[in-house]
mmCIF file of C-alpha atoms in Angstrom:
data_model
loop_
_atom_site.group_PDB
_atom_site.id
_atom_site.type_symbol
_atom_site.label_atom_id
_atom_site.label_comp_id
_atom_site.label_asym_id
_atom_site.label_seq_id
_atom_site.Cartn_x
_atom_site.Cartn_y
_atom_site.Cartn_z
ATOM 1 C CA GLY A 1 -7.034 29.307 136.381
ATOM 2 C CA GLU A 2 -9.622 29.552 133.270
ATOM 3 C CA ARG A 3 -7.548 32.603 131.380
ATOM 4 C CA GLN A 4 -4.236 29.845 131.340
ATOM 5 C CA GLN A 5 -6.417 26.934 129.752
ATOM 6 C CA GLU A 6 -6.652 29.873 127.417
ATOM 7 C CA PHE A 7 -4.005 30.574 127.023
ATOM 8 C CA LEU A 8 -2.246 27.636 126.779
ATOM 9 C CA THR A 9 -4.850 26.429 124.402
ATOM 10 C CA ASP A 10 -4.130 28.797 122.262
ATOM 11 C CA CYS A 11 -0.509 28.810 122.720
ATOM 12 C CA ALA A 12 -0.656 25.329 121.362
ATOM 13 C CA GLU A 13 -2.860 26.286 118.135
ATOM 14 C CA TYR A 14 -0.741 29.496 116.879
ATOM 15 C CA LEU A 15 2.568 28.471 117.714
ATOM 16 C CA GLY A 16 2.958 24.396 118.638
ATOM 17 C CA GLU A 17 5.506 23.596 115.525
ATOM 18 C CA TRP A 18 7.954 25.477 116.854
ATOM 19 C CA LEU A 19 7.086 25.771 120.973
ATOM 20 C CA THR A 20 6.371 23.283 123.776
ATOM 21 C CA VAL A 21 4.612 25.171 126.207
ATOM 22 C CA GLN A 22 4.551 25.042 130.006
ATOM 23 C CA GLU A 23 2.020 26.503 132.474
ATOM 24 C CA ILE A 24 3.862 28.254 135.765
ATOM 25 C CA ASN A 25 2.298 28.128 139.314
ATOM 26 C CA THR A 26 2.088 31.930 139.476
ATOM 27 C CA GLY A 27 -0.473 32.179 137.043
ATOM 28 C CA MET A 28 0.808 35.341 135.058
ATOM 29 C CA GLN A 29 3.343 33.638 132.893
ATOM 30 C CA LEU A 30 3.761 31.029 130.510
ATOM 31 C CA VAL A 31 7.322 29.142 129.219
ATOM 32 C CA GLY A 32 7.795 28.514 125.764
ATOM 33 C CA ARG A 33 11.041 25.874 124.708
ATOM 34 C CA PHE A 34 11.845 25.977 121.287
ATOM 35 C CA THR A 35 11.437 22.763 119.781
ATOM 36 C CA VAL A 36 14.312 23.318 117.367
ATOM 37 C CA PRO A 37 17.878 24.970 118.488
ATOM 38 C CA ARG A 38 17.874 28.688 117.892
ATOM 39 C CA SER A 39 18.966 31.658 120.228
ATOM 40 C CA ASP A 40 15.861 33.089 122.181
ATOM 41 C CA LYS A 41 17.756 36.069 122.775
ATOM 42 C CA GLU A 42 18.123 36.965 118.910
ATOM 43 C CA PHE A 43 13.980 35.785 118.589
ATOM 44 C CA CYS A 44 12.944 38.357 121.133
ATOM 45 C CA LYS A 45 14.431 40.828 119.547
ATOM 46 C CA ARG A 46 12.783 39.502 116.090
ATOM 47 C CA ALA A 47 9.351 39.558 117.973
ATOM 48 C CA ALA A 48 9.738 43.209 119.133
ATOM 49 C CA ARG A 49 10.269 44.444 115.476
ATOM 50 C CA HIS A 50 6.626 42.770 115.494
ATOM 51 C CA GLN A 51 5.502 44.574 118.523
ATOM 52 C CA VAL A 52 5.145 41.232 120.650
ATOM 53 C CA ASP A 53 6.990 41.547 123.794
ATOM 54 C CA VAL A 54 8.488 38.381 125.122
ATOM 55 C CA THR A 55 11.488 37.450 127.535
ATOM 56 C CA PRO A 56 14.064 35.433 126.612
ATOM 57 C CA LEU A 57 14.136 32.001 129.009
ATOM 58 C CA SER A 58 17.886 31.625 128.959
ATOM 59 C CA SER A 59 18.604 35.050 130.812
ATOM 60 C CA HIS A 60 16.545 33.558 133.802
ATOM 61 C CA TYR A 61 19.740 30.652 133.957
ATOM 62 C CA ARG A 62 22.474 31.629 136.170
ATOM 63 C CA HIS A 63 24.221 28.464 137.423
ATOM 64 C CA SER A 64 23.357 25.844 134.755
ATOM 65 C CA ALA A 65 23.156 25.623 131.077
ATOM 66 C CA PRO A 66 20.436 28.108 129.608
ATOM 67 C CA GLU A 67 17.479 26.484 128.265
ATOM 68 C CA GLN A 68 16.303 28.566 124.803
ATOM 69 C CA GLY A 69 12.741 29.825 124.689
ATOM 70 C CA VAL A 70 10.135 32.519 125.528
ATOM 71 C CA ILE A 71 8.789 33.689 128.915
ATOM 72 C CA MET A 72 4.789 34.867 127.979
ATOM 73 C CA GLY A 73 2.336 37.295 129.829
ATOM 74 C CA TYR A 74 -1.198 36.701 129.231
ATOM 75 C CA THR A 75 -2.841 39.451 131.860
ATOM 76 C CA GLY A 76 -3.917 42.476 130.936
ATOM 77 C CA VAL A 77 -5.007 41.711 127.196
ATOM 78 C CA SER A 78 -7.827 41.133 126.062
ATOM 79 C CA THR A 79 -8.800 37.729 123.803
ATOM 80 C CA LYS A 80 -8.383 39.094 120.813
ATOM 81 C CA GLU A 81 -5.042 41.239 121.495
ATOM 82 C CA ARG A 82 -4.133 37.976 122.550
ATOM 83 C CA ARG A 83 -4.450 35.948 119.521
ATOM 84 C CA GLN A 84 -3.238 39.051 117.519
ATOM 85 C CA GLY A 85 0.162 38.983 119.633
ATOM 86 C CA LEU A 86 0.420 35.137 119.243
ATOM 87 C CA ASP A 87 -0.490 35.779 115.391
ATOM 88 C CA ARG A 88 2.971 37.967 115.082
ATOM 89 C CA LEU A 89 4.881 35.253 117.096
ATOM 90 C CA ARG A 90 3.746 32.855 114.600
ATOM 91 C CA THR A 91 4.802 35.316 111.692
ATOM 92 C CA THR A 92 8.202 36.128 113.577
ATOM 93 C CA PHE A 93 8.833 31.832 113.569
ATOM 94 C CA ARG A 94 8.268 31.487 109.990
ATOM 95 C CA GLU A 95 10.412 34.301 109.010
ATOM 96 C CA ARG A 96 13.448 31.721 109.614
#
């Protein structure tokens, strides 16, 4: 829907250097795969220190080699809150 498109656009603008973002058909979350190798579990811990709650993509793999990235939700937040969260994620990436 429209909110998902807005989130995809914002993700590309704020995080395109570090993440390749893909929509999920459920429409409530997006998957961001890292463009360079890094531990998604460690990244999620660092993001939490910036008050951003993202889930490690690797934790959803059971029977194959895990991909590294994050699962991001965007429902229940305003455009302003969403962009603040993306800005905090950008700060997290820049810390490396």
